[in-house]
Coordinates of N, CA and C in Angstrom, one line a residue:
X218 N 228.5 216.9 -74.2 CA 228.2 217.5 -72.9 C 229.2 217.1 -71.8
X219 N 229.5 218.0 -71.0 CA 230.3 217.6 -69.9 C 229.5 216.9 -68.8
X220 N 230.2 216.4 -67.8 CA 229.5 215.6 -66.8 C 228.4 216.3 -66.0
X221 N 228.7 217.5 -65.6 CA 227.7 218.2 -64.7 C 226.4 218.5 -65.5
X222 N 226.6 218.9 -66.8 CA 225.5 219.2 -67.6 C 224.7 218.0 -68.0
X223 N 225.3 216.9 -68.2 CA 224.6 215.6 -68.4 C 223.9 215.2 -67.2
X224 N 224.5 215.4 -66.0 CA 223.8 215.0 -64.8 C 222.6 215.9 -64.5
X225 N 222.7 217.2 -64.8 CA 221.6 218.0 -64.6 C 220.5 217.7 -65.6
X226 N 220.8 217.4 -66.8 CA 219.8 217.0 -67.8 C 219.1 215.7 -67.4
X227 N 219.8 214.7 -66.8 CA 219.2 213.5 -66.4 C 218.3 213.7 -65.2
X228 N 218.7 214.6 -64.3 CA 217.8 214.9 -63.1 C 216.5 215.6 -63.6
X229 N 216.7 216.5 -64.6 CA 215.5 217.2 -65.1 C 214.6 216.2 -65.8
X230 N 215.2 215.3 -66.6 CA 214.4 214.3 -67.3 C 213.6 213.4 -66.3
X231 N 214.3 213.1 -65.2 CA 213.6 212.2 -64.2 C 212.5 212.9 -63.5
X232 N 212.6 214.2 -63.2 CA 211.5 215.0 -62.6 C 210.4 215.2 -63.6
X233 N 210.7 215.4 -64.9 CA 209.7 215.5 -65.9 C 208.9 214.2 -66.0
X234 N 209.6 213.1 -66.0 CA 208.9 211.8 -66.1 C 208.1 211.5 -64.9
X235 N 208.5 211.9 -63.7 CA 207.7 211.7 -62.5 C 206.4 212.5 -62.6
X236 N 206.5 213.7 -63.1 CA 205.3 214.5 -63.2 C 204.3 213.9 -64.2
X237 N 204.9 213.4 -65.3 CA 204.0 212.7 -66.3 C 203.4 211.4 -65.8
X238 N 204.2 210.7 -65.0 CA 203.6 209.5 -64.4 C 202.5 209.8 -63.4
X239 N 202.7 210.9 -62.6 CA 201.7 211.2 -61.6 C 200.4 211.6 -62.3
X240 N 200.5 212.4 -63.4 CA 199.2 212.8 -64.1 C 198.6 211.6 -64.8
X241 N 199.4 210.7 -65.3 CA 198.8 209.6 -66.0 C 198.2 208.7 -65.0
X242 N 198.7 208.6 -63.8 CA 198.1 207.7 -62.7 C 196.8 208.3 -62.3
X243 N 196.7 209.6 -62.2 CA 195.5 210.3 -61.8 C 194.4 210.1 -62.9
X244 N 194.8 210.2 -64.1 CA 193.8 210.1 -65.2 C 193.3 208.6 -65.3
X245 N 194.2 207.7 -65.2 CA 193.8 206.3 -65.4 C 193.6 205.5 -64.1
X246 N 192.9 206.1 -63.1 CA 192.8 205.4 -61.9 C 191.9 204.2 -61.9
X247 N 191.1 204.1 -63.0 CA 190.2 202.9 -63.1 C 190.9 201.8 -63.9
X248 N 191.7 202.1 -64.9 CA 192.2 201.1 -65.8 C 193.6 200.6 -65.4
X249 N 193.8 199.3 -65.5 CA 195.1 198.7 -65.1 C 196.2 199.0 -66.0
X250 N 195.9 199.2 -67.3 CA 197.0 199.5 -68.3 C 197.6 200.8 -68.1
X251 N 196.8 201.8 -67.7 CA 197.3 203.1 -67.4 C 198.2 203.1 -66.1
X252 N 197.8 202.3 -65.2 CA 198.6 202.2 -64.0 C 199.9 201.5 -64.3
X253 N 199.9 200.5 -65.1 CA 201.1 199.9 -65.5 C 202.0 200.8 -66.2
X254 N 201.4 201.6 -67.1 CA 202.2 202.6 -67.9 C 202.9 203.6 -66.9
X255 N 202.1 204.1 -65.9 CA 202.6 205.1 -65.0 C 203.7 204.5 -64.1
X256 N 203.6 203.2 -63.8 CA 204.6 202.5 -63.1 C 205.9 202.4 -63.9
X257 N 205.8 202.1 -65.2 CA 207.0 202.1 -66.0 C 207.6 203.4 -66.1
X258 N 206.8 204.5 -66.2 CA 207.4 205.9 -66.2 C 208.1 206.2 -64.9
X259 N 207.6 205.7 -63.8 CA 208.2 205.9 -62.5 C 209.6 205.2 -62.4
X260 N 209.6 204.0 -63.0 CA 210.9 203.2 -63.0 C 211.9 203.9 -63.9
X261 N 211.5 204.4 -65.1 CA 212.4 205.2 -65.9 C 212.9 206.4 -65.3
X262 N 212.0 207.1 -64.6 CA 212.4 208.3 -63.8 C 213.4 208.0 -62.8
X263 N 213.2 206.9 -62.0 CA 214.1 206.6 -61.0 C 215.5 206.2 -61.6
X264 N 215.5 205.6 -62.7 CA 216.8 205.3 -63.3 C 217.5 206.5 -63.8
X265 N 216.7 207.5 -64.4 CA 217.3 208.7 -64.9 C 217.9 209.5 -63.7
X266 N 217.1 209.6 -62.6 CA 217.6 210.4 -61.4 C 218.8 209.7 -60.8
X267 N 218.7 208.4 -60.7 CA 219.9 207.7 -60.2 C 221.1 207.8 -61.0
X268 N 221.0 207.8 -62.3 CA 222.1 208.0 -63.2 C 222.7 209.4 -63.1
X269 N 221.8 210.4 -63.0 CA 222.2 211.8 -62.8 C 222.9 212.0 -61.5
X270 N 222.5 211.3 -60.4 CA 223.1 211.5 -59.1 C 224.5 210.8 -59.1
X271 N 224.6 209.6 -59.8 CA 225.9 208.9 -59.8 C 226.9 209.7 -60.7
X272 N 226.4 210.4 -61.7 CA 227.3 211.1 -62.6 C 227.7 212.4 -62.1
X273 N 227.0 213.0 -61.2 CA 227.3 214.3 -60.6 C 228.6 214.2 -59.9

């Protein structure tokens, strides 16, 4: 993949992970393990979006 396609793919992956983390956080509002998992997804999403922005 060329640079711009890889950057767009990373940005899309980051947005997808953010949506998944949001729904997981809403489902597991009572349990701490679900909150920790959604926090991990948010961190992964931030890294993917940051990598896509730097590669663009």
